[in-house]
Amino acid sequence: MTSAATTGPLWTQDQAIAYEAALEAVNDVIAGYSEQIFAEQNRQVPDQRRVALLRMRSSQARDVSDALDVTDDVSVRQVLTEYSAIVRARDAAEALTAAA
């Protein structure tokens, strides 16, 4: 029988930090989609196709989050890069809208 004390940790601290950052980026994207769904549903004439698209994207993001493995450095890096870019683009668009 082996124990964690004799075999060591299953992942490094750097892997854990990157994994948590990737999950945070995905969750930020999901929150943004939820906000957009709420706003669309509260319009006088909601665009149901847009709501369906946003729900699909939210579901896809949850699937990515659920499938992410802390020890898969390539996938964690890819998710962090992709979802952070989505957050930055959304934040930039919101800043432009607020400035207008």
PDB file of C-alpha atoms in Angstrom:
ATOM      1  CA  MET A   1       0.000   0.000   0.000  1.00  0.00           C
ATOM      2  CA  THR A   2       1.372   3.405  -0.923  1.00  0.00           C
ATOM      3  CA  SER A   3       0.383   6.650   0.645  1.00  0.00           C
ATOM      4  CA  ALA A   4       0.489  10.223  -0.533  1.00  0.00           C
ATOM      5  CA  ALA A   5       3.352  10.819   1.883  1.00  0.00           C
ATOM      6  CA  THR A   6       5.543   8.285   0.075  1.00  0.00           C
ATOM      7  CA  THR A   7       4.476   8.998  -3.499  1.00  0.00           C
ATOM      8  CA  GLY A   8       4.176  12.773  -3.318  1.00  0.00           C
ATOM      9  CA  PRO A   9       1.461  15.045  -4.659  1.00  0.00           C
ATOM     10  CA  LEU A  10      -0.459  14.157  -7.788  1.00  0.00           C
ATOM     11  CA  TRP A  11       0.136  17.610  -9.309  1.00  0.00           C
ATOM     12  CA  THR A  12       2.388  20.584  -8.773  1.00  0.00           C
ATOM     13  CA  GLN A  13       1.487  23.898  -7.227  1.00  0.00           C
ATOM     14  CA  ASP A  14       1.976  25.579 -10.615  1.00  0.00           C
ATOM     15  CA  GLN A  15      -0.468  23.114 -12.179  1.00  0.00           C
ATOM     16  CA  ALA A  16      -3.008  23.806  -9.439  1.00  0.00           C
ATOM     17  CA  ILE A  17      -2.672  27.571  -9.901  1.00  0.00           C
ATOM     18  CA  ALA A  18      -3.060  27.346 -13.691  1.00  0.00           C
ATOM     19  CA  TYR A  19      -6.032  24.999 -13.314  1.00  0.00           C
ATOM     20  CA  GLU A  20      -7.793  27.336 -10.874  1.00  0.00           C
ATOM     21  CA  ALA A  21      -7.130  30.311 -13.162  1.00  0.00           C
ATOM     22  CA  ALA A  22      -8.601  28.396 -16.114  1.00  0.00           C
ATOM     23  CA  LEU A  23     -11.696  27.464 -14.104  1.00  0.00           C
ATOM     24  CA  GLU A  24     -12.092  31.083 -13.016  1.00  0.00           C
ATOM     25  CA  ALA A  25     -11.915  32.255 -16.639  1.00  0.00           C
ATOM     26  CA  VAL A  26     -14.534  29.692 -17.700  1.00  0.00           C
ATOM     27  CA  ASN A  27     -16.807  30.684 -14.818  1.00  0.00           C
ATOM     28  CA  ASP A  28     -16.403  34.358 -15.749  1.00  0.00           C
ATOM     29  CA  VAL A  29     -17.497  33.547 -19.301  1.00  0.00           C
ATOM     30  CA  ILE A  30     -20.498  31.590 -18.009  1.00  0.00           C
ATOM     31  CA  ALA A  31     -21.453  34.518 -15.768  1.00  0.00           C
ATOM     32  CA  GLY A  32     -21.252  36.844 -18.764  1.00  0.00           C
ATOM     33  CA  TYR A  33     -23.500  34.579 -20.808  1.00  0.00           C
ATOM     34  CA  SER A  34     -25.969  34.418 -17.906  1.00  0.00           C
ATOM     35  CA  GLU A  35     -26.012  38.208 -17.716  1.00  0.00           C
ATOM     36  CA  GLN A  36     -26.647  38.445 -21.462  1.00  0.00           C
ATOM     37  CA  ILE A  37     -29.440  35.860 -21.253  1.00  0.00           C
ATOM     38  CA  PHE A  38     -31.096  37.814 -18.450  1.00  0.00           C
ATOM     39  CA  ALA A  39     -30.816  41.078 -20.390  1.00  0.00           C
ATOM     40  CA  GLU A  40     -32.195  39.516 -23.572  1.00  0.00           C
ATOM     41  CA  GLN A  41     -35.115  37.880 -21.771  1.00  0.00           C
ATOM     42  CA  ASN A  42     -36.050  41.211 -20.225  1.00  0.00           C
ATOM     43  CA  ARG A  43     -36.212  43.070 -23.531  1.00  0.00           C
ATOM     44  CA  GLN A  44     -39.636  44.008 -24.781  1.00  0.00           C
ATOM     45  CA  VAL A  45     -39.229  41.511 -27.636  1.00  0.00           C
ATOM     46  CA  PRO A  46     -36.565  38.962 -26.671  1.00  0.00           C
ATOM     47  CA  ASP A  47     -34.589  37.289 -29.442  1.00  0.00           C
ATOM     48  CA  GLN A  48     -35.155  33.633 -28.564  1.00  0.00           C
ATOM     49  CA  ARG A  49     -32.500  32.481 -31.039  1.00  0.00           C
ATOM     50  CA  ARG A  50     -29.931  34.619 -29.218  1.00  0.00           C
ATOM     51  CA  VAL A  51     -31.077  33.218 -25.866  1.00  0.00           C
ATOM     52  CA  ALA A  52     -30.747  29.668 -27.228  1.00  0.00           C
ATOM     53  CA  LEU A  53     -27.272  30.421 -28.596  1.00  0.00           C
ATOM     54  CA  LEU A  54     -26.136  31.895 -25.277  1.00  0.00           C
ATOM     55  CA  ARG A  55     -27.520  28.905 -23.386  1.00  0.00           C
ATOM     56  CA  MET A  56     -25.677  26.565 -25.739  1.00  0.00           C
ATOM     57  CA  ARG A  57     -22.421  28.466 -25.247  1.00  0.00           C
ATOM     58  CA  SER A  58     -22.916  28.407 -21.498  1.00  0.00           C
ATOM     59  CA  SER A  59     -23.496  24.666 -21.608  1.00  0.00           C
ATOM     60  CA  GLN A  60     -20.384  24.175 -23.727  1.00  0.00           C
ATOM     61  CA  ALA A  61     -18.334  26.203 -21.246  1.00  0.00           C
ATOM     62  CA  ARG A  62     -19.630  24.065 -18.368  1.00  0.00           C
ATOM     63  CA  ASP A  63     -18.673  20.945 -20.307  1.00  0.00           C
ATOM     64  CA  VAL A  64     -15.153  22.320 -20.813  1.00  0.00           C
ATOM     65  CA  SER A  65     -14.903  23.094 -17.115  1.00  0.00           C
ATOM     66  CA  ASP A  66     -16.137  19.635 -16.136  1.00  0.00           C
ATOM     67  CA  ALA A  67     -13.689  17.910 -18.491  1.00  0.00           C
ATOM     68  CA  LEU A  68     -10.633  19.920 -17.456  1.00  0.00           C
ATOM     69  CA  ASP A  69      -7.896  17.870 -15.778  1.00  0.00           C
ATOM     70  CA  VAL A  70      -5.451  19.606 -13.444  1.00  0.00           C
ATOM     71  CA  THR A  71      -2.586  17.448 -14.751  1.00  0.00           C
ATOM     72  CA  ASP A  72      -3.270  18.136 -18.459  1.00  0.00           C
ATOM     73  CA  ASP A  73      -0.998  21.141 -18.890  1.00  0.00           C
ATOM     74  CA  VAL A  74      -1.761  21.614 -22.596  1.00  0.00           C
ATOM     75  CA  SER A  75      -5.546  21.654 -22.137  1.00  0.00           C
ATOM     76  CA  VAL A  76      -5.360  23.877 -19.060  1.00  0.00           C
ATOM     77  CA  ARG A  77      -3.174  26.371 -20.948  1.00  0.00           C
ATOM     78  CA  GLN A  78      -5.495  26.276 -23.973  1.00  0.00           C
ATOM     79  CA  VAL A  79      -8.632  26.809 -21.861  1.00  0.00           C
ATOM     80  CA  LEU A  80      -6.989  29.622 -19.910  1.00  0.00           C
ATOM     81  CA  THR A  81      -5.871  31.345 -23.117  1.00  0.00           C
ATOM     82  CA  GLU A  82      -9.193  30.929 -24.939  1.00  0.00           C
ATOM     83  CA  TYR A  83     -11.544  31.848 -22.119  1.00  0.00           C
ATOM     84  CA  SER A  84      -9.391  34.724 -20.869  1.00  0.00           C
ATOM     85  CA  ALA A  85      -9.531  36.154 -24.399  1.00  0.00           C
ATOM     86  CA  ILE A  86     -13.336  35.898 -24.359  1.00  0.00           C
ATOM     87  CA  VAL A  87     -13.447  37.745 -21.023  1.00  0.00           C
ATOM     88  CA  ARG A  88     -11.075  40.475 -22.267  1.00  0.00           C
ATOM     89  CA  ALA A  89     -13.088  40.954 -25.468  1.00  0.00           C
ATOM     90  CA  ARG A  90     -16.346  41.157 -23.526  1.00  0.00           C
ATOM     91  CA  ASP A  91     -14.879  43.623 -21.036  1.00  0.00           C
ATOM     92  CA  ALA A  92     -13.494  45.785 -23.855  1.00  0.00           C
ATOM     93  CA  ALA A  93     -16.873  45.807 -25.630  1.00  0.00           C
ATOM     94  CA  GLU A  94     -18.631  46.756 -22.390  1.00  0.00           C
ATOM     95  CA  ALA A  95     -16.126  49.569 -21.804  1.00  0.00           C
ATOM     96  CA  LEU A  96     -16.766  50.943 -25.298  1.00  0.00           C
ATOM     97  CA  THR A  97     -20.517  50.776 -24.765  1.00  0.00           C
ATOM     98  CA  ALA A  98     -20.223  52.544 -21.414  1.00  0.00           C
ATOM     99  CA  ALA A  99     -18.030  55.265 -22.936  1.00  0.00           C
ATOM    100  CA  ALA A 100     -20.499  55.955 -25.756  1.00  0.00           C
TER     101      ALA A 100
END
